[in-house]
mmCIF file of C-alpha atoms in Angstrom:
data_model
loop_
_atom_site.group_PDB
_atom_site.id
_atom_site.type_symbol
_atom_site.label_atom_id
_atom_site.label_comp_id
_atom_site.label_asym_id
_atom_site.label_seq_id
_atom_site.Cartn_x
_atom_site.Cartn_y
_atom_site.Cartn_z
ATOM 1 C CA UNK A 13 18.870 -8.359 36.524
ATOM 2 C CA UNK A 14 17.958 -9.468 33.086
ATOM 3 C CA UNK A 15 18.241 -7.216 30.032
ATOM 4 C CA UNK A 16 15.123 -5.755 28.771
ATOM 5 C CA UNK A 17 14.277 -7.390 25.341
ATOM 6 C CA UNK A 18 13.465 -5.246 22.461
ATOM 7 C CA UNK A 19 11.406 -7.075 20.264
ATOM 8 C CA UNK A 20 11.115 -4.340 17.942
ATOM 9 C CA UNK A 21 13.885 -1.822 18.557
ATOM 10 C CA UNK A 22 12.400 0.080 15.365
ATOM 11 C CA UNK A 23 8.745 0.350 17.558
ATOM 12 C CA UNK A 24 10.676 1.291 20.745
ATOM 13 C CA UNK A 25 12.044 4.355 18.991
ATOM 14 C CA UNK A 26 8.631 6.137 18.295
ATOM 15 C CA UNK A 27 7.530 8.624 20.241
ATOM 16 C CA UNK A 28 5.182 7.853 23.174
ATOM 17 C CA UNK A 29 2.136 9.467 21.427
ATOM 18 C CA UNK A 30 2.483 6.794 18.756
ATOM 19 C CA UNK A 31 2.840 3.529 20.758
ATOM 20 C CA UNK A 32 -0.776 3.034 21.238
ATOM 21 C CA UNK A 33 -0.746 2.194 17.407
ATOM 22 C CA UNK A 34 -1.601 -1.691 16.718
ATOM 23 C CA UNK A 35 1.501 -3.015 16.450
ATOM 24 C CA UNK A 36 2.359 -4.089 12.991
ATOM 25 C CA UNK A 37 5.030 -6.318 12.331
ATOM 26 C CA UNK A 38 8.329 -6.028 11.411
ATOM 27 C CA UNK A 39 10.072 -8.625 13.961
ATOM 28 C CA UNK A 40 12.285 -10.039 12.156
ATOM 29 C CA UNK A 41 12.069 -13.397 14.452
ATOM 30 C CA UNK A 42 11.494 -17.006 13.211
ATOM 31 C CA UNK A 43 7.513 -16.955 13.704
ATOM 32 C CA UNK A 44 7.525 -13.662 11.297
ATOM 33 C CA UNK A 45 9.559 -15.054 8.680
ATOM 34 C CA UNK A 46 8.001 -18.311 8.697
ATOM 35 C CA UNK A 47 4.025 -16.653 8.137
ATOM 36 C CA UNK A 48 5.244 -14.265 5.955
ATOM 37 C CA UNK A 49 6.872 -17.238 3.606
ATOM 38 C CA UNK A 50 3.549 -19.435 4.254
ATOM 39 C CA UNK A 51 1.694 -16.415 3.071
ATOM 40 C CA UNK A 52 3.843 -16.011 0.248
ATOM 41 C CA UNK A 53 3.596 -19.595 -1.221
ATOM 42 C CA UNK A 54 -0.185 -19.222 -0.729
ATOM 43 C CA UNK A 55 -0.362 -16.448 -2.521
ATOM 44 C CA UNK A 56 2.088 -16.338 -5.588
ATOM 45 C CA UNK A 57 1.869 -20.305 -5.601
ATOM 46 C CA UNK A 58 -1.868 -20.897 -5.465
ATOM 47 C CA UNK A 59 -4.287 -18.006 -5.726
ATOM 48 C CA UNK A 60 -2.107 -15.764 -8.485
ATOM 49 C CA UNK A 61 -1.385 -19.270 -10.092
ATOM 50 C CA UNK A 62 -4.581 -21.053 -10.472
ATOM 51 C CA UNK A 63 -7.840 -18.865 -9.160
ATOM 52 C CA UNK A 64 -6.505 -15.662 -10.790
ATOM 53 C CA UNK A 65 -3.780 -15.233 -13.835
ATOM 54 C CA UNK A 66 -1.916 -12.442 -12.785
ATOM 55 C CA UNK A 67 0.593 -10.694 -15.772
ATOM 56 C CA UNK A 68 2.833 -8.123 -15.061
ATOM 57 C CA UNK A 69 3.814 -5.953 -17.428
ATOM 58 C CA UNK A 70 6.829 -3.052 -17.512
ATOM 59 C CA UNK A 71 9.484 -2.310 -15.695
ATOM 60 C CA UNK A 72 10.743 -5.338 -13.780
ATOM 61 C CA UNK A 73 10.986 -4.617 -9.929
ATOM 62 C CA UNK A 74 14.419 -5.896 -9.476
ATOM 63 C CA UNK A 75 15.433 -2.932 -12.049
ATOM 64 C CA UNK A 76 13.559 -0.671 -9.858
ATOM 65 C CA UNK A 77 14.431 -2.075 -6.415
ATOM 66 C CA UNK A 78 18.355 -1.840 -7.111
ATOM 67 C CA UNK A 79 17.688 1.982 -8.028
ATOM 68 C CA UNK A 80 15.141 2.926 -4.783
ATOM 69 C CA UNK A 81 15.585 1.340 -1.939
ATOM 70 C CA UNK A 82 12.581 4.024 -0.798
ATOM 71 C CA UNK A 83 9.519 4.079 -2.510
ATOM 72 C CA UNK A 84 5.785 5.234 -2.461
ATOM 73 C CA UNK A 85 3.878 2.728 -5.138
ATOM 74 C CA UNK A 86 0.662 3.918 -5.977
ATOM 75 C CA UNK A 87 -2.321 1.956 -7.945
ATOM 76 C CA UNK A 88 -5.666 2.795 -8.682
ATOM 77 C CA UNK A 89 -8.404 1.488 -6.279
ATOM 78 C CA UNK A 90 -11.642 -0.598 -6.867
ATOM 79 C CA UNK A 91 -11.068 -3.796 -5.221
ATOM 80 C CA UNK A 92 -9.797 -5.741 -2.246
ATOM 81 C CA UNK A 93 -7.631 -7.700 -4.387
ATOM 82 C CA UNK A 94 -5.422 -4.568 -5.133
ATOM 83 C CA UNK A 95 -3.476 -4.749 -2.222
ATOM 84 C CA UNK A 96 -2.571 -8.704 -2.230
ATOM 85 C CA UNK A 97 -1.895 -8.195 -6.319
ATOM 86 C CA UNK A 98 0.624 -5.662 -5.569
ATOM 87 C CA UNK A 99 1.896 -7.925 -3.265
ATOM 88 C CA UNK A 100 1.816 -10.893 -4.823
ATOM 89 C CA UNK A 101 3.632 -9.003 -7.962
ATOM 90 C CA UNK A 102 6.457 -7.955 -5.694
ATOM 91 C CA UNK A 103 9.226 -10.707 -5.329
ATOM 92 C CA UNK A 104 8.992 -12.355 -2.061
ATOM 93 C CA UNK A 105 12.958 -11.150 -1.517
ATOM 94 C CA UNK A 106 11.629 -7.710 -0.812
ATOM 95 C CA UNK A 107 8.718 -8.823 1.295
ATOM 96 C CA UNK A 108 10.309 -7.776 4.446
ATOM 97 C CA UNK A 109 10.816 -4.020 3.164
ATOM 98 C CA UNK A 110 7.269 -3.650 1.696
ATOM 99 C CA UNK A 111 4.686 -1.634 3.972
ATOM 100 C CA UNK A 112 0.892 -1.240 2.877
ATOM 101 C CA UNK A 113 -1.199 1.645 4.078
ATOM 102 C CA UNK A 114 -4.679 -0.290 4.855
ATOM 103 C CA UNK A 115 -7.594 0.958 6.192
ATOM 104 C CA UNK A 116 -7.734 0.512 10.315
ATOM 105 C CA UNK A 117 -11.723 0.057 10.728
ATOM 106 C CA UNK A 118 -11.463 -2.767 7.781
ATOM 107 C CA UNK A 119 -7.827 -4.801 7.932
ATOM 108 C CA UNK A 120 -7.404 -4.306 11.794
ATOM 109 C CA UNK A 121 -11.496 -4.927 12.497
ATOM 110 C CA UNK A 122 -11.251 -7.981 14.176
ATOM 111 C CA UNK A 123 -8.352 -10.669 15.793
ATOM 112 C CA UNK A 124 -8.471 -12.822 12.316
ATOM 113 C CA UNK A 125 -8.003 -9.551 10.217
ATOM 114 C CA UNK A 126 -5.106 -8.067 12.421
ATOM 115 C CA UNK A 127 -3.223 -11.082 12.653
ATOM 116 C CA UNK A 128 -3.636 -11.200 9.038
ATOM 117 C CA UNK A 129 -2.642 -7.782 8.497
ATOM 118 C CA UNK A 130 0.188 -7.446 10.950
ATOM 119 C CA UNK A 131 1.705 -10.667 9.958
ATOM 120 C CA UNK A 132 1.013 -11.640 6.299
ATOM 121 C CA UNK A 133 0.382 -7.682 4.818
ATOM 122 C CA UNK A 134 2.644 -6.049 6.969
ATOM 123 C CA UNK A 135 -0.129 -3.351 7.243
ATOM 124 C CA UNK A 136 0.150 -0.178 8.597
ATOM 125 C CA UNK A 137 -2.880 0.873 10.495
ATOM 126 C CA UNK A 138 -4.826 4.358 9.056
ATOM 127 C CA UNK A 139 -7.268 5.529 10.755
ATOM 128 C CA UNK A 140 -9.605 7.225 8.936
ATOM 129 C CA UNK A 141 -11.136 9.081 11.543
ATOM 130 C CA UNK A 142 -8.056 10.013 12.873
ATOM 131 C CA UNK A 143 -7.690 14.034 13.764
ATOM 132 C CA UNK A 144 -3.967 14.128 15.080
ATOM 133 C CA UNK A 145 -2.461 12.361 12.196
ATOM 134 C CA UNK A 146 -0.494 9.831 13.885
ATOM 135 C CA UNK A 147 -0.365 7.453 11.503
ATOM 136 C CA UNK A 148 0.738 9.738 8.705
ATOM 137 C CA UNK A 149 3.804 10.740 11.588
ATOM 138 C CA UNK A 150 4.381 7.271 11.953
ATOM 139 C CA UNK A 151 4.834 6.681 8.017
ATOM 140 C CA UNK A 152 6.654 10.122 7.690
ATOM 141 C CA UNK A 153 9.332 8.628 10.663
ATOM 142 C CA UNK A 154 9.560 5.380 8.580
ATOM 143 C CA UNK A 155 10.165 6.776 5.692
ATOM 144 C CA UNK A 156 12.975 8.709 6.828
ATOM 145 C CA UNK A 157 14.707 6.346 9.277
ATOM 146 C CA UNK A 158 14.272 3.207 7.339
ATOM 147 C CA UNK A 159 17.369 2.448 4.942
ATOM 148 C CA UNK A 160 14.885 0.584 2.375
ATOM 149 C CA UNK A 161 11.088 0.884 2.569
ATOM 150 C CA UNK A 162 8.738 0.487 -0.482
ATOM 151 C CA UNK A 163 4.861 1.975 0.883
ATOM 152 C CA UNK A 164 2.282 0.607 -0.675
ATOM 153 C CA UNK A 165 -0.482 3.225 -0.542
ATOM 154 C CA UNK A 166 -3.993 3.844 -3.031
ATOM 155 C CA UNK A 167 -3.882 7.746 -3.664
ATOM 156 C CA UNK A 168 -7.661 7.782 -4.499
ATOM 157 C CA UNK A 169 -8.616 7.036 -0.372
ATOM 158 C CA UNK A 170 -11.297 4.527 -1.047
ATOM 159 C CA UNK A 171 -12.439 1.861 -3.257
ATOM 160 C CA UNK A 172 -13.701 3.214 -7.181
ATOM 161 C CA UNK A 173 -17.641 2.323 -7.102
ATOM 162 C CA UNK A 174 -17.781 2.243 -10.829
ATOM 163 C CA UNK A 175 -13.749 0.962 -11.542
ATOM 164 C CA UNK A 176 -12.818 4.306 -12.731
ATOM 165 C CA UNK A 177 -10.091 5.754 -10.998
ATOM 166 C CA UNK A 178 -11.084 8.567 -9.296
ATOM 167 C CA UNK A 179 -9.134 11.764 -7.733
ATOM 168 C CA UNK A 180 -6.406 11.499 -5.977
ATOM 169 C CA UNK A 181 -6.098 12.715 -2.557
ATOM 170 C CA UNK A 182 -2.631 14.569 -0.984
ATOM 171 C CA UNK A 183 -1.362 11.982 1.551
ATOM 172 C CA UNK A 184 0.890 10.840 -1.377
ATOM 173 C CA UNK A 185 2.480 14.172 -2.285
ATOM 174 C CA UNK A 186 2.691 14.676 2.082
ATOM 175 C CA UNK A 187 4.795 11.788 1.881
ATOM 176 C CA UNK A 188 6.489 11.960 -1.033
ATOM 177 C CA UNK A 189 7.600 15.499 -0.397
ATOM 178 C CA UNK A 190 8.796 15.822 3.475
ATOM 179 C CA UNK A 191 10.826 12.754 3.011
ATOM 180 C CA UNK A 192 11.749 12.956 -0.809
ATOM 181 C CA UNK A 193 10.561 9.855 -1.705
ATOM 182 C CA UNK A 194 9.851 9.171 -5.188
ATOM 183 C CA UNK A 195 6.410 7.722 -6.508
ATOM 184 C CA UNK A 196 5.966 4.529 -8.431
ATOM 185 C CA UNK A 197 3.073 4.478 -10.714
ATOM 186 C CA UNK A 198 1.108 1.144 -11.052
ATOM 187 C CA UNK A 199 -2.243 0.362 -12.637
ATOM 188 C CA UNK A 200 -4.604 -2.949 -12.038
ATOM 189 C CA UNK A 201 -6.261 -3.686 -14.974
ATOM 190 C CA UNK A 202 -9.385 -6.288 -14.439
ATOM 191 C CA UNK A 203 -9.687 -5.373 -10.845
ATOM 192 C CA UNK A 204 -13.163 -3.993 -10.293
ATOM 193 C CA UNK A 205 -14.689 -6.707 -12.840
ATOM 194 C CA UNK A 206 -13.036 -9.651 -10.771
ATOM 195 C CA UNK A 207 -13.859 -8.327 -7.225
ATOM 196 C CA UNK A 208 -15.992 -5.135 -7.612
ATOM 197 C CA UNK A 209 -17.183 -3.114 -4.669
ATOM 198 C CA UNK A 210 -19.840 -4.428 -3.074
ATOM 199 C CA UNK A 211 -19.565 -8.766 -3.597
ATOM 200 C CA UNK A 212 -18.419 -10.814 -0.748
ATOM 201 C CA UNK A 213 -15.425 -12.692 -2.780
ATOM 202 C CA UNK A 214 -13.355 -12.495 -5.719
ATOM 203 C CA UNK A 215 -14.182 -14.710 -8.950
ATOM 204 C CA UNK A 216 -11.185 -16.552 -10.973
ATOM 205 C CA UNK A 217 -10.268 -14.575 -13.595
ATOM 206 C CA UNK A 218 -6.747 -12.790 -15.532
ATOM 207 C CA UNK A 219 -5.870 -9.470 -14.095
ATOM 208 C CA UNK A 220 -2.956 -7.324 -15.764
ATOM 209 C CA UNK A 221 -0.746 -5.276 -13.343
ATOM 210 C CA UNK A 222 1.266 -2.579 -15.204
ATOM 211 C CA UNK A 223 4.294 -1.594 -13.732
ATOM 212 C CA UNK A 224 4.841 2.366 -14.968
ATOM 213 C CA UNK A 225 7.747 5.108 -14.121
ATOM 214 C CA UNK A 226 9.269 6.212 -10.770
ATOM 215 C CA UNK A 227 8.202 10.181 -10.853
ATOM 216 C CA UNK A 228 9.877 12.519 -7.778
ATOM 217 C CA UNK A 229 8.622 14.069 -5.556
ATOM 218 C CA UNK A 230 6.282 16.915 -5.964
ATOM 219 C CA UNK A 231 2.521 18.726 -5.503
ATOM 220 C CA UNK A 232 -0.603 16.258 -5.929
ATOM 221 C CA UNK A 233 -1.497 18.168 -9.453
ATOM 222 C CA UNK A 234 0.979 17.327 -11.123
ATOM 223 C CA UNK A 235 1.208 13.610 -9.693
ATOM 224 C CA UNK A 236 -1.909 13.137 -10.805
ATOM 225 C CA UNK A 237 -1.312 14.833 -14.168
ATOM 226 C CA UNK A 238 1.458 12.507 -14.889
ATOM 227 C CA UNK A 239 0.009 9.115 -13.546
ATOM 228 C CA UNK A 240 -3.164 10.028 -15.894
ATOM 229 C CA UNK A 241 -1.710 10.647 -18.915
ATOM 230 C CA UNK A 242 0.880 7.264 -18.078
ATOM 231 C CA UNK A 243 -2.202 5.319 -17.896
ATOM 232 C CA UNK A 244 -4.721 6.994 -20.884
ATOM 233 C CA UNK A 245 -1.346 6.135 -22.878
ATOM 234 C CA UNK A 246 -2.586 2.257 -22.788
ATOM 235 C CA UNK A 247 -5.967 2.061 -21.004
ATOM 236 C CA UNK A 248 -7.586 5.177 -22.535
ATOM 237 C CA UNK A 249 -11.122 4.537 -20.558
ATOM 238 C CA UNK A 250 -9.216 4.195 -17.200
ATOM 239 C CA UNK A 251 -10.622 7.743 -15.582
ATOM 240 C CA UNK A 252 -14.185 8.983 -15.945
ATOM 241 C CA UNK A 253 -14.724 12.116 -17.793
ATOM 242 C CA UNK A 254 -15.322 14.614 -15.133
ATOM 243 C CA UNK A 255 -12.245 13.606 -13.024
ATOM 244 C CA UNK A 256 -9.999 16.348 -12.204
ATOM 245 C CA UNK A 257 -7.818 17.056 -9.238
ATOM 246 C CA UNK A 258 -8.953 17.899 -5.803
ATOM 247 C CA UNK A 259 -11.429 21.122 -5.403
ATOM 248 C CA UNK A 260 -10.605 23.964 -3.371
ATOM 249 C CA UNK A 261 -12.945 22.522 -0.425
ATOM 250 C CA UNK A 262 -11.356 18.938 -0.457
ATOM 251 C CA UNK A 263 -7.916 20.712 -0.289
ATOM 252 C CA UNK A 264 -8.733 22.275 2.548
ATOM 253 C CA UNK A 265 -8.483 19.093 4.365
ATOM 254 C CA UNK A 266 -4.894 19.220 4.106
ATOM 255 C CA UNK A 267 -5.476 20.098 7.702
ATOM 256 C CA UNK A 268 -6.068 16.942 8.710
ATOM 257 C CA UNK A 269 -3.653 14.560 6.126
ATOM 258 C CA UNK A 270 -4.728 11.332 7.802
ATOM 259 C CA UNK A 271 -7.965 11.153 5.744
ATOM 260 C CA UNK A 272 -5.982 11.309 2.529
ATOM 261 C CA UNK A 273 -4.399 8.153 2.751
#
């Protein structure tokens, strides 16, 4: 009798509730490898290179990658180049521990997007609309079991209509917290004026991604607190005037974490 093949050993361990989950990618196997180094020349060597200038500024991630081998990087939110410019800031080395909480009813929407997704983002699926959390139980298991994992997730839940960053919600400090994980604070500066909410595709331009401190664990408040005054210490018009942290009717929807992502 032949032996049954785990393609993803990691997958196989998940509870059953879980497995109905698109599958995204972490097969280590020759096709993986060789899309995720395609992607990566396509992206660092072509559209960060030529169609838009990325700079990155602060803390190099090798410095940080040597000291956490587990980490939640957060950015503000207001375009659809925010994911692929944290991506494309991270050195390709690491690409194969880097995880990116995307939006299910957008990056996993059709066959083009999820191949995309699974295989070039190494997306996690989120549903949005999700009421049992499994996605947030399939990040809190990863995040735990995995010996190095950087998450790639946007605190704020949805893109920033007018570029200003906007409140965050508490799926970071869920994370962060039940699996001490500590928080890496990134900014994208030029975002929202090269791909703002709303146009179909990005236009060539220079886009600044500031690389900020590693803060531990701890309640969305003070996350928040910190990551604002980080980034009014260099972009001082970064938040609009009225934002503040969650109100005691948003927090209420701790109750269901998976629409906090």
């Amino acid at each position: 009798m032949k032996d049954w093949d785990y393609e993803n050993e990691q997958w196989t361990k998940l509870p059953g509730y879980l497995k109905h989950l698109p599958l995204f990618t972490r097969h280590i196997d020759f096709f993986s490898v060789c899309m995720r180094f395609l992607w990566s020349l396509i992206l660092k060597n072509i559209i960060f290179k030529f169609y838009i200038r990325l700079k990155v500024t602060g803390v190099p991630f090798k410095t940080v990658y040597e000291k956490h081998p587990k980490l939640i990087i957060i950015s503000n939110h207001a375009s659809h180049l925010d994911a692929v410019s944290l991506t494309a800031s991270i050195p390709r080395i690491y690409w194969l521990t880097v995880y990116i909480a995307a939006a299910k009813d957008y990056f996993f929407s059709n066959p083009l997007f999820m191949f995309f997704s699974q295989h070039c983002l190494g997306a996690i699926p989120i549903d949005r609309k999700d009421r049992k959390g499994e996605a947030v139980n399939l990040i809190l298991k990863l995040l735990t079991e995995l010996p190095r994992m950087w998450l790639i997730i946007f605190p704020e839940g949805t893109r920033s209509q007018t570029g200003k960053v906007q409140m965050f919600k508490r799926g970071v400090s869920i994370f962060s917290e039940k699996t001490q994980t500590p928080i890496l604070f990134t900014y994208l500066e030029g975002n929202s004026d090269l791909w703002p909410k709303g146009q179909f595709f990005a236009k060539p331009g220079r886009l600044v991604l500031h690389v900020g401190p590693v803060h531990p664990p701890g309640p969305i408040e003070e996350v928040y607190a910190a990551y604002k005054s980080w980034v009014m210490s260099f972009h001082p018009e970064a938040f609009p005037v009225e934002a503040g942290i969650e109100t005691k009717e948003n927090a209420d929807d701790i109750s269901n974490p998976s629409e906090q992502v």
